[in-house]
Amino acid sequence: SSEEETRSHREMKNHPKDGPEVDLENLFHPHPEGENSKTVMLLGPSGVGKTTAAWKFMLDWASDKLWLTKFDYAFYISCNALRCGPKLMSAMEMILNSCPPGMVSMEDVLANQESLLLIVDGFEDFKLFDVPADMLDKDPHRKQEVVNLLMGLFKKKIFPKCHLLVTTRPRGVSPLLKCLRSPLLVDVLGFDPVHRKEYFHRFFQNTGQANQIFELVQRNETLFRMCFLPATCWVIGSIFQQNPQAELLQDIPETATLTEIHLHLLLTFLGTNSRPSNLEDLCSLAKDGMLQRTLVFHEEELKERGLDCYLTSDPPSASREVFCQDVQVETLYKFTHLGFQEFFAALFYLLDTETTRTPYQDLFGDQKECNSKYLMVIRFLYGLSNVERMSVLQESWSFKLSRTKVWPELLRWVDQEAKAHSFKREEDLLELCHCVYEMKDVVFAQRAMKNVHDLDLRTQLLTKLDFDALSFCLSAAEALNSVRLSGYEFGPQRFQQLLMNRCGLSSTACKDLTPIVMANTRLTSLDLGENPLEDSGVSYLCEWLLQPTCPLQILCKYNLCCCPNIGVLWVWLGGSGRGRILQNPPSLPTPLTCFLALFSCPGQPKETQPISWDSMGGREEVGAGPVRGGIYQLSQ
């Protein structure tokens, strides 16, 4: 799925030491280890710019800016064009198809294979069958099936001395690696923050407008991360180009899920009150494409499905930007953004029509491999099952949605994954958290999280969205035995509030929690309510809490089981006295008096200081002087 691929790229960008940057001029030169690879694979998710990079290589080579002395011949081979071309073709026909007749001498090409570069773009659209090399035809003039032709090329039966550059999505790598000889794998990481800003400045000639839009995007961390894909930047730029006054980004909350962001982008991109034509057929096409791993569609297929309106030179406004035409083959179309295809595919399962029949087994198959292919579609399905989002879509596009049949299927999928022990794997457990968070339904969350007893995400928490999903699920988890987290991935300047009430946190779990809170300089509120931390658990946090630079203003931990008469409530008061109770347990009498307990700020005596608290958790000082920082215990 797109999310699976983009997440792996985020991990690479967070840990750049895992691989060196590549110098394009020396791409085919010997590696530091001394090996000289003649085959390079460019890997990246859809929309990251692999095809654009391939075109740029060709342009720079033709302009004598790249590989000037390395290659005498360079040919661009579009796999999309091959799929639509003749079933039988020779290798020479394949590479000369894009050249005017008589421009290139085939004899020269064959005689100078060392200086020949073939760029094979978009290979993920082909399904490879592992044919032994000795069964492949090595004659470049003999016609054969296109797949066998590519196999012969990759296994160096045809043009054995040439150089190859192949672009593909990560999911197409495994079968391809079996065919290639010592390939160099290069990841296309997309735009870093500097390049995102540069893109908007190139998109808009008005510097002020470019800065304004970039700043709006940057305010939402999840949306800003999505902009590592140039395709996402283009969608946002196009929206503002159509309507410079659009208040698109200001309406997206910081806690927005991926479904909320895509819904907002799609409605604004197509027109909020303008329904796409033949919506049911469009969703069906998107769904079938995802299940069949097809991202490119022939115009004949669109016509057969009644989607002719998307092929006209002047389609309705809401249909104008759904598809984009292939540059190499004018009869091919694909969704403008892979996220839009995944979105429409998920929407298909919620359409409430007589003709819509939902084969959930295809999407929620029993095999883990099946689920991993459609992670983003499944996540969107959870997100679109949210009542508020369904209402927004129904009102905007005037059609009926129903989650009556989907709800039990979503729960069945969770139960199925739990029985398969999938949630013992960190990546699957995090995906469950994201799916549950997408729906944002407390009742559903409680039913889904009952399957989770041990929560271990020590290596998975990379983004604010990861953390938001985790926090939501923790608040609904009632069967947790243990929680294991690690916070170094968050880095500084991340989150301000950490709610972990009723998470089954033990005193030992606080030892894992402390590095997380210490790594975040913006954390001002920490709720550990109704967890059996005991005094020993709280003591793990004290090294951080008692630091003069600790930003925390609110720490709440209460356990009504400890003392039936009044209960015990730990409250952290920052050194400036800005602290307050997050929430009073409803059974406690008010007002309460707060006494400085076992711990106090460095250099301050351990003494009691009475403070009265009203029923709303506000502070009313009784003693003279400012409130001292420390951990306080409440009593009547």
XYZ file of C-alpha atoms in Angstrom:
636
model
C 0.000 0.000 0.000
C 1.066 3.615 -0.369
C 1.192 4.099 3.404
C 3.448 1.074 3.873
C 5.830 2.380 1.224
C 5.844 5.989 2.368
C 6.377 4.951 5.981
C 9.522 3.045 5.042
C 10.757 6.192 3.303
C 10.005 8.303 6.381
C 12.108 5.878 8.410
C 14.979 6.272 5.968
C 14.733 10.062 6.208
C 14.735 9.887 9.999
C 17.869 7.743 9.924
C 19.961 9.075 7.019
C 23.051 7.324 8.345
C 21.551 4.061 7.057
C 22.671 4.927 3.539
C 24.878 7.501 1.814
C 23.589 10.076 -0.627
C 24.138 9.185 -4.267
C 26.155 11.307 -6.684
C 24.320 10.996 -10.005
C 27.433 11.510 -12.110
C 29.066 8.537 -10.389
C 25.916 6.415 -10.227
C 27.423 3.664 -12.377
C 30.974 4.057 -11.091
C 32.550 1.529 -8.707
C 31.112 1.441 -5.181
C 33.321 2.195 -2.165
C 33.611 -1.566 -1.770
C 35.097 -1.749 -5.259
C 32.142 -3.322 -7.077
C 30.978 -1.786 -10.337
C 27.249 -2.267 -10.802
C 25.839 -1.929 -14.283
C 22.299 -2.119 -12.933
C 20.674 0.569 -10.775
C 17.196 0.376 -9.277
C 15.350 3.565 -8.333
C 12.817 2.762 -5.590
C 10.037 4.972 -4.292
C 6.285 5.139 -3.659
C 3.848 6.366 -6.257
C 4.057 10.126 -6.722
C 7.578 10.533 -5.340
C 9.034 11.480 -8.733
C 10.666 8.359 -10.202
C 9.364 8.960 -13.720
C 10.246 12.650 -13.550
C 13.753 11.682 -12.452
C 14.052 9.286 -15.392
C 12.992 12.032 -17.820
C 15.451 14.445 -16.213
C 18.270 11.920 -16.646
C 17.459 11.658 -20.334
C 17.265 15.443 -20.727
C 20.528 16.086 -18.904
C 22.306 13.358 -20.866
C 21.019 14.764 -24.160
C 22.128 18.254 -23.052
C 25.643 17.018 -22.206
C 25.094 17.759 -18.494
C 25.195 14.158 -17.249
C 27.235 11.064 -18.144
C 28.802 12.908 -21.066
C 31.688 10.458 -21.492
C 29.942 7.444 -20.030
C 27.191 6.723 -22.584
C 26.931 7.167 -26.332
C 23.356 5.882 -26.411
C 20.507 6.246 -23.904
C 16.953 4.999 -24.437
C 13.845 5.519 -22.325
C 11.494 2.504 -22.169
C 8.020 3.073 -20.714
C 6.494 -0.085 -19.254
C 3.066 1.531 -19.662
C 3.729 1.815 -23.397
C 4.940 -1.787 -23.540
C 1.746 -3.034 -21.881
C -0.342 -1.314 -24.546
C 1.864 -2.278 -27.476
C 2.143 -5.494 -29.479
C 2.323 -8.719 -27.469
C 5.343 -9.824 -29.479
C 8.329 -7.533 -29.972
C 12.077 -7.729 -30.527
C 14.622 -6.051 -28.261
C 15.720 -3.745 -31.073
C 12.114 -2.685 -31.712
C 11.641 -2.037 -28.008
C 14.530 0.407 -27.714
C 14.062 2.083 -31.101
C 10.303 2.647 -30.820
C 10.703 6.225 -29.619
C 13.306 7.173 -32.216
C 12.583 8.594 -35.668
C 13.456 6.053 -38.405
C 17.086 6.147 -39.498
C 18.325 8.245 -36.580
C 20.183 5.394 -34.844
C 22.258 2.655 -36.387
C 21.333 -0.708 -34.846
C 24.760 -2.061 -35.763
C 26.458 0.726 -33.760
C 24.222 0.059 -30.751
C 25.074 -3.668 -30.759
C 28.772 -2.982 -31.238
C 28.962 -0.449 -28.374
C 26.937 -2.048 -25.598
C 29.365 -0.790 -22.929
C 28.247 2.752 -23.732
C 24.518 1.874 -23.900
C 22.070 2.946 -21.147
C 18.523 1.588 -21.009
C 16.067 3.268 -18.614
C 13.119 0.962 -17.877
C 10.416 3.022 -16.142
C 7.476 1.756 -14.086
C 8.262 -1.923 -13.942
C 5.816 -2.639 -11.082
C 3.016 -2.951 -13.654
C 4.450 -6.238 -14.915
C 4.125 -9.650 -13.324
C 7.357 -11.594 -13.694
C 7.578 -15.325 -14.148
C 10.933 -16.793 -13.208
C 12.170 -18.321 -16.448
C 15.646 -19.968 -16.308
C 18.242 -17.887 -18.130
C 19.163 -20.727 -20.478
C 15.563 -20.794 -21.762
C 15.546 -17.111 -22.705
C 16.232 -16.059 -26.281
C 19.331 -13.873 -26.578
C 18.744 -12.768 -30.183
C 17.889 -9.021 -30.061
C 16.191 -9.248 -33.469
C 13.808 -12.093 -32.647
C 10.268 -11.263 -31.572
C 9.072 -12.648 -28.238
C 6.635 -11.850 -25.462
C 7.366 -8.526 -23.786
C 7.714 -10.076 -20.304
C 10.294 -12.581 -21.583
C 12.024 -9.745 -23.397
C 12.407 -7.818 -20.152
C 13.520 -10.965 -18.339
C 16.232 -11.473 -20.933
C 17.285 -7.863 -20.522
C 17.450 -8.066 -16.718
C 19.292 -11.392 -16.706
C 21.777 -10.024 -19.248
C 20.923 -12.512 -21.956
C 20.139 -9.609 -24.281
C 22.636 -6.703 -24.426
C 24.779 -8.389 -21.728
C 27.224 -5.480 -21.470
C 24.727 -2.603 -21.358
C 23.853 -0.475 -18.315
C 20.336 -0.635 -16.856
C 18.376 1.846 -14.747
C 15.019 0.453 -13.558
C 12.359 2.405 -11.634
C 9.767 0.612 -9.545
C 7.686 0.891 -6.404
C 9.096 -0.976 -3.374
C 6.486 -3.714 -3.599
C 7.842 -4.689 -7.028
C 11.372 -5.282 -5.782
C 11.368 -8.856 -4.499
C 10.629 -10.710 -7.765
C 12.847 -8.311 -9.666
C 15.892 -8.863 -7.458
C 15.965 -12.515 -8.494
C 16.546 -11.431 -12.090
C 19.110 -8.669 -11.647
C 22.832 -9.120 -11.326
C 24.332 -7.231 -8.332
C 21.998 -4.238 -8.577
C 22.601 -0.958 -6.771
C 19.428 0.025 -4.881
C 18.760 3.753 -4.695
C 15.820 5.185 -2.753
C 14.078 8.282 -4.090
C 13.184 10.033 -0.841
C 11.179 12.873 -2.323
C 11.209 16.450 -1.024
C 12.890 17.360 2.226
C 11.505 20.493 3.992
C 13.809 22.836 2.049
C 12.725 21.359 -1.283
C 9.054 21.611 -0.307
C 9.460 25.327 0.195
C 11.375 25.628 -3.062
C 8.578 23.759 -4.892
C 5.886 26.206 -3.767
C 8.111 29.130 -4.755
C 8.495 27.635 -8.223
C 4.779 26.844 -8.454
C 3.700 30.375 -7.578
C 5.391 33.393 -9.081
C 4.183 35.572 -6.223
C 6.746 35.163 -3.421
C 4.332 36.362 -0.744
C 1.676 33.861 -1.784
C 4.236 31.040 -1.923
C 5.452 31.839 1.599
C 1.901 32.049 2.923
C 0.911 28.661 1.501
C 4.114 26.997 2.675
C 3.592 28.327 6.196
C -0.005 27.077 6.212
C 1.138 23.611 5.152
C 3.954 23.599 7.674
C 1.575 24.250 10.578
C 0.023 20.810 10.197
C 2.724 18.220 10.788
C 0.867 15.327 9.133
C 0.056 17.329 5.998
C 3.609 18.671 5.881
C 4.989 15.131 6.037
C 2.685 14.102 3.190
C 4.350 16.810 1.094
C 7.504 14.746 0.733
C 5.576 13.461 -2.289
C 5.746 16.018 -5.138
C 2.278 14.795 -6.188
C 0.816 16.042 -2.893
C 2.529 19.406 -3.304
C 1.049 19.640 -6.799
C -2.479 18.931 -5.524
C -2.165 21.645 -2.863
C -0.687 24.090 -5.374
C -3.468 23.369 -7.869
C -6.135 24.025 -5.240
C -4.756 27.474 -4.474
C -4.205 28.154 -8.146
C -7.914 27.516 -8.817
C -9.024 29.514 -5.794
C -6.365 31.771 -4.254
C -8.766 32.648 -1.423
C -9.415 29.020 -0.442
C -9.242 28.572 3.313
C -8.391 24.933 2.788
C -5.553 24.383 5.201
C -6.867 26.532 8.027
C -9.820 24.166 8.401
C -7.670 21.045 8.906
C -7.136 20.473 12.640
C -3.725 19.449 13.954
C -5.205 16.164 15.162
C -6.620 15.311 11.707
C -6.269 11.732 10.523
C -5.112 10.768 7.039
C -8.748 10.199 6.020
C -9.743 13.669 7.211
C -6.850 15.277 5.326
C -7.516 13.357 2.097
C -11.237 14.086 2.354
C -10.526 17.784 2.788
C -8.038 17.846 -0.097
C -10.313 15.865 -2.396
C -13.441 17.928 -1.736
C -11.537 21.159 -2.265
C -9.628 19.834 -5.270
C -12.766 18.645 -7.080
C -15.174 21.224 -5.700
C -16.972 20.906 -2.381
C -20.489 20.770 -3.803
C -19.671 19.189 -7.135
C -20.124 15.421 -7.174
C -17.862 13.408 -9.517
C -19.732 11.934 -12.457
C -20.843 8.282 -12.273
C -19.535 8.004 -8.729
C -20.457 4.347 -8.236
C -18.658 3.271 -11.419
C -15.681 5.440 -10.499
C -15.419 3.815 -7.071
C -15.779 0.373 -8.621
C -12.913 1.071 -11.022
C -10.729 2.335 -8.181
C -11.536 -0.733 -6.065
C -10.869 -3.234 -8.859
C -7.639 -1.441 -9.688
C -6.396 -1.714 -6.106
C -7.360 -5.392 -5.816
C -5.695 -6.184 -9.149
C -2.706 -3.942 -8.391
C -3.504 -1.751 -11.399
C -2.816 1.971 -11.319
C -3.030 2.640 -15.062
C -6.235 2.171 -17.054
C -6.863 2.052 -20.789
C -9.476 4.411 -22.180
C -11.473 1.418 -23.448
C -11.932 0.226 -19.869
C -13.183 3.649 -18.801
C -15.666 3.603 -21.702
C -16.892 0.111 -20.822
C -17.607 1.277 -17.275
C -19.549 4.320 -18.419
C -16.801 6.798 -17.508
C -16.614 8.428 -20.958
C -17.138 11.853 -19.420
C -13.624 11.736 -17.992
C -12.164 11.354 -21.493
C -13.720 14.433 -23.108
C -11.717 17.565 -23.759
C -14.118 19.542 -21.571
C -15.369 17.284 -18.747
C -17.602 18.540 -15.902
C -15.716 20.578 -13.313
C -15.769 17.832 -10.668
C -14.407 15.305 -13.169
C -11.679 17.439 -14.683
C -8.930 16.523 -12.245
C -9.842 12.952 -11.247
C -7.620 11.377 -13.923
C -4.445 12.451 -15.642
C -3.399 11.302 -19.093
C -0.191 9.371 -19.644
C 2.465 11.478 -21.357
C 3.857 8.616 -23.436
C 0.580 6.851 -24.315
C -2.437 9.132 -24.774
C -4.907 6.256 -24.392
C -3.787 5.534 -20.826
C -5.106 7.228 -17.702
C -4.464 7.031 -13.992
C -5.879 8.727 -10.920
C -4.258 12.096 -10.296
C -2.985 10.873 -6.918
C -2.719 7.289 -5.653
C -4.309 8.448 -2.399
C -7.413 9.463 -4.383
C -7.687 5.991 -5.952
C -7.356 4.375 -2.518
C -9.951 6.793 -1.147
C -12.509 6.014 -3.873
C -11.787 2.282 -3.483
C -12.642 2.472 0.226
C -15.724 4.561 -0.522
C -17.048 1.758 -2.749
C -17.604 -0.448 0.300
C -19.814 2.194 1.929
C -22.041 3.026 -1.034
C -25.651 2.238 -0.209
C -26.984 1.181 -3.609
C -28.817 -1.862 -4.921
C -26.081 -2.704 -7.397
C -23.214 -2.409 -4.923
C -22.277 -5.796 -3.530
C -19.318 -5.810 -1.205
C -16.918 -8.790 -1.519
C -15.132 -8.073 1.748
C -13.109 -11.271 1.529
C -10.988 -9.776 -1.250
C -10.041 -6.879 1.004
C -9.874 -8.604 4.386
C -8.473 -11.915 3.130
C -7.251 -14.467 5.621
C -3.685 -14.156 4.400
C -1.471 -11.490 5.912
C -0.013 -10.769 2.470
C -3.481 -9.804 1.272
C -4.006 -7.314 4.077
C -0.607 -5.679 3.636
C -1.394 -4.834 0.007
C -4.469 -2.838 0.920
C -3.490 -1.212 4.217
C -4.348 2.293 3.070
C -7.689 1.230 1.592
C -8.538 -0.496 4.876
C -7.459 2.541 6.867
C -9.589 4.826 4.690
C -12.508 2.431 5.166
C -12.208 2.847 8.921
C -11.929 6.610 8.539
C -14.888 6.937 6.189
C -16.994 4.873 8.607
C -16.827 7.792 11.003
C -20.346 9.243 11.343
C -19.277 12.872 10.902
C -17.241 12.157 7.767
C -20.055 10.137 6.250
C -22.351 13.086 6.885
C -19.915 15.513 5.212
C -19.671 13.332 2.105
C -23.403 12.728 1.872
C -24.120 16.436 2.182
C -21.386 17.475 -0.273
C -22.033 14.902 -2.997
C -25.718 14.057 -2.361
C -25.598 10.272 -2.160
C -26.299 7.658 0.497
C -23.660 5.869 2.571
C -24.172 3.066 5.056
C -21.799 1.423 7.498
C -24.313 -1.182 8.682
C -22.612 -3.993 6.763
C -19.092 -2.632 7.097
C -18.988 -2.278 10.900
C -19.103 -6.032 11.692
C -16.575 -6.717 8.926
C -14.139 -4.238 10.453
C -14.518 -5.888 13.856
C -14.177 -9.335 12.279
C -10.905 -8.243 10.682
C -9.577 -7.148 14.072
C -10.631 -10.460 15.655
C -9.077 -12.340 12.749
C -5.779 -10.532 13.132
C -5.815 -11.097 16.903
C -6.338 -14.855 16.470
C -3.427 -14.914 14.043
C -1.311 -13.206 16.746
C -0.625 -10.383 14.294
C -0.734 -7.788 17.062
C 2.404 -9.242 18.595
C 4.238 -7.588 15.691
C 4.846 -3.916 16.378
C 4.048 -2.691 12.859
C 0.703 -4.531 12.833
C -0.171 -3.255 16.278
C 0.527 0.332 15.225
C -1.608 -0.151 12.099
C -4.469 -1.311 14.328
C -4.062 1.863 16.405
C -4.190 3.975 13.255
C -7.308 2.222 11.946
C -9.122 2.613 15.266
C -8.055 6.255 15.496
C -9.303 6.893 11.949
C -12.822 5.948 12.996
C -12.656 7.938 16.266
C -15.533 5.965 17.757
C -15.079 5.191 21.466
C -17.411 2.186 21.479
C -15.704 0.634 18.471
C -12.285 1.414 19.951
C -13.130 -0.400 23.197
C -14.361 -3.465 21.320
C -11.315 -3.502 19.050
C -8.740 -2.937 21.802
C -10.095 -5.764 23.964
C -7.906 -8.020 21.822
C -4.729 -6.203 22.845
C -3.140 -7.261 26.126
C 0.478 -6.255 25.597
C 1.305 -3.040 23.778
C 4.892 -2.861 22.549
C 5.703 -0.017 20.142
C 9.293 0.680 21.115
C 10.550 0.968 17.535
C 7.466 2.254 15.710
C 6.546 5.709 16.994
C 7.911 8.092 14.374
C 5.336 10.839 13.906
C 2.815 12.953 15.755
C 0.063 10.991 13.992
C 1.518 7.754 15.394
C 1.401 9.267 18.833
C -2.146 10.616 18.444
C -3.347 7.178 17.340
C -1.597 5.532 20.271
C -3.038 7.996 22.787
C -6.584 7.477 21.509
C -6.288 3.693 21.656
C -4.733 3.712 25.126
C -7.740 5.607 26.451
C -9.985 2.801 25.155
C -7.802 -0.156 26.144
C -9.153 -1.908 29.234
C -7.319 -5.247 28.960
C -3.689 -4.110 28.850
C -1.182 -6.011 30.941
C 1.875 -4.072 29.827
C 2.870 -1.025 27.780
C 6.333 -0.656 26.289
C 7.224 2.569 24.563
C 10.348 4.443 23.624
C 10.463 8.165 23.042
C 13.734 8.962 21.347
C 12.105 8.905 17.915
C 9.847 11.813 18.846
C 12.712 14.191 19.352
C 12.176 17.709 20.694
C 9.240 20.006 19.977
C 6.640 17.280 19.522
C 3.545 16.991 21.678
C 2.087 19.029 24.521
C -0.342 16.587 26.089
C 0.033 12.899 26.986
C -3.148 11.149 28.132
C -2.575 7.632 29.445
C -5.414 7.156 31.887
C -6.643 3.587 32.502
C -3.821 2.056 30.463
C -2.797 -0.624 32.923
C 0.507 1.159 33.503
C 2.468 -0.481 36.288
C 5.222 1.058 38.376
C 7.754 -0.626 36.085
C 6.082 0.862 32.995
C 6.941 4.328 34.298
C 10.577 3.464 33.737
C 9.824 3.119 29.990
C 7.643 6.211 30.014
C 10.244 8.545 31.533
C 12.534 8.734 28.420
C 9.501 9.690 26.311
C 8.465 12.627 28.440
C 12.046 13.746 28.989
C 12.632 13.918 25.218
C 9.756 16.320 24.609
C 10.308 19.929 25.591
C 6.700 20.973 24.886
C 4.971 18.473 27.158
C 2.907 20.493 29.623
C 0.174 18.011 30.584
C 0.576 14.388 31.655
C -2.432 12.320 32.761
C -1.700 8.927 34.312
C -5.086 8.592 35.977
C -6.428 5.253 37.194
C -3.175 3.359 36.718
C -1.626 1.214 39.479
C 1.636 3.172 39.475
C 2.145 3.224 43.258
C 4.668 5.564 44.843
C 7.567 3.624 43.322
C 6.203 4.237 39.831
C 5.873 7.967 40.383
C 9.413 8.080 41.726
C 10.738 7.084 38.289
C 9.360 10.355 36.924
C 10.801 12.525 39.668
C 14.275 12.936 38.184
C 12.637 14.757 35.295
C 9.811 16.417 37.201
C 12.134 18.114 39.648
C 14.403 19.616 37.003
C 14.182 23.445 36.920
C 13.692 23.256 33.137
C 10.794 20.783 33.315
C 7.929 22.339 31.271
C 5.178 20.213 32.826
C 2.300 22.139 34.345
C -0.185 19.338 34.954
C 0.412 15.848 36.276
C -2.588 13.846 37.376
C -2.607 10.369 38.881
C -5.392 9.086 41.033
C -6.511 5.631 42.099
C -9.767 5.428 43.983
C -9.067 1.829 45.005
C -6.162 2.852 47.221
C -8.254 4.648 49.800
C -12.026 4.105 49.739
C -12.724 7.175 51.845
C -10.994 9.803 49.798
C -8.572 8.260 47.334
C -5.059 9.402 46.533
C -4.335 12.110 44.001
C -0.847 13.102 42.930
C -0.642 16.592 41.464
C 2.457 18.135 39.957
C 2.929 21.857 40.516
C 5.598 23.477 38.381
C 8.191 25.640 40.070
C 6.272 28.789 39.140
C 3.088 27.482 40.716
C 1.320 27.200 37.350
C 0.182 23.635 37.933
C -3.417 22.578 38.404
C -5.498 19.423 38.733
C -6.569 18.065 35.361
C -9.695 16.459 36.761
C -11.000 15.806 40.244
C -12.235 12.249 40.871
C -15.997 12.719 41.182
C -16.244 10.882 44.512
C -13.775 13.122 46.312
C -15.138 15.795 48.636
C -14.234 19.400 47.913
C -12.530 21.592 48.742
C -9.362 19.581 49.324
C -6.113 20.601 50.922
C -2.891 19.818 49.119
C 0.268 19.127 51.127
C 3.797 19.010 49.784
C 4.669 15.320 49.838
C 7.867 13.318 49.794
C 9.561 15.217 46.967
C 10.328 18.877 46.431
C 12.362 21.044 44.117
C 16.156 21.009 44.562
C 17.306 23.386 47.276
C 13.883 23.661 48.888
C 13.053 22.172 52.292
C 10.665 19.239 52.490
C 7.721 20.821 54.214
C 3.969 20.924 54.011
C 2.108 23.813 52.503
C -1.700 23.815 52.547
C -3.465 24.706 49.352
C -7.215 24.589 48.809
C -8.675 23.239 45.548
C -12.165 23.925 44.344
C -14.408 21.385 42.621
C -13.241 22.447 39.163
C -9.600 21.801 39.910
C -8.652 25.446 40.347
C -6.135 26.476 42.994
C -6.864 28.793 45.922
C -3.787 29.564 47.992
C -4.243 29.388 51.764
C -0.692 29.827 52.991
C 1.319 32.966 52.335
C 3.889 33.170 49.576
C 4.141 31.467 46.189
C 3.390 27.797 45.754
C 6.523 25.681 45.762
C 7.209 23.269 42.958
C 6.943 19.599 43.825
C 4.662 16.595 43.965
C 1.692 17.111 46.231
C -0.677 14.672 47.850
C -4.278 15.622 48.537
C -6.179 15.026 51.724
C -9.199 16.499 53.473
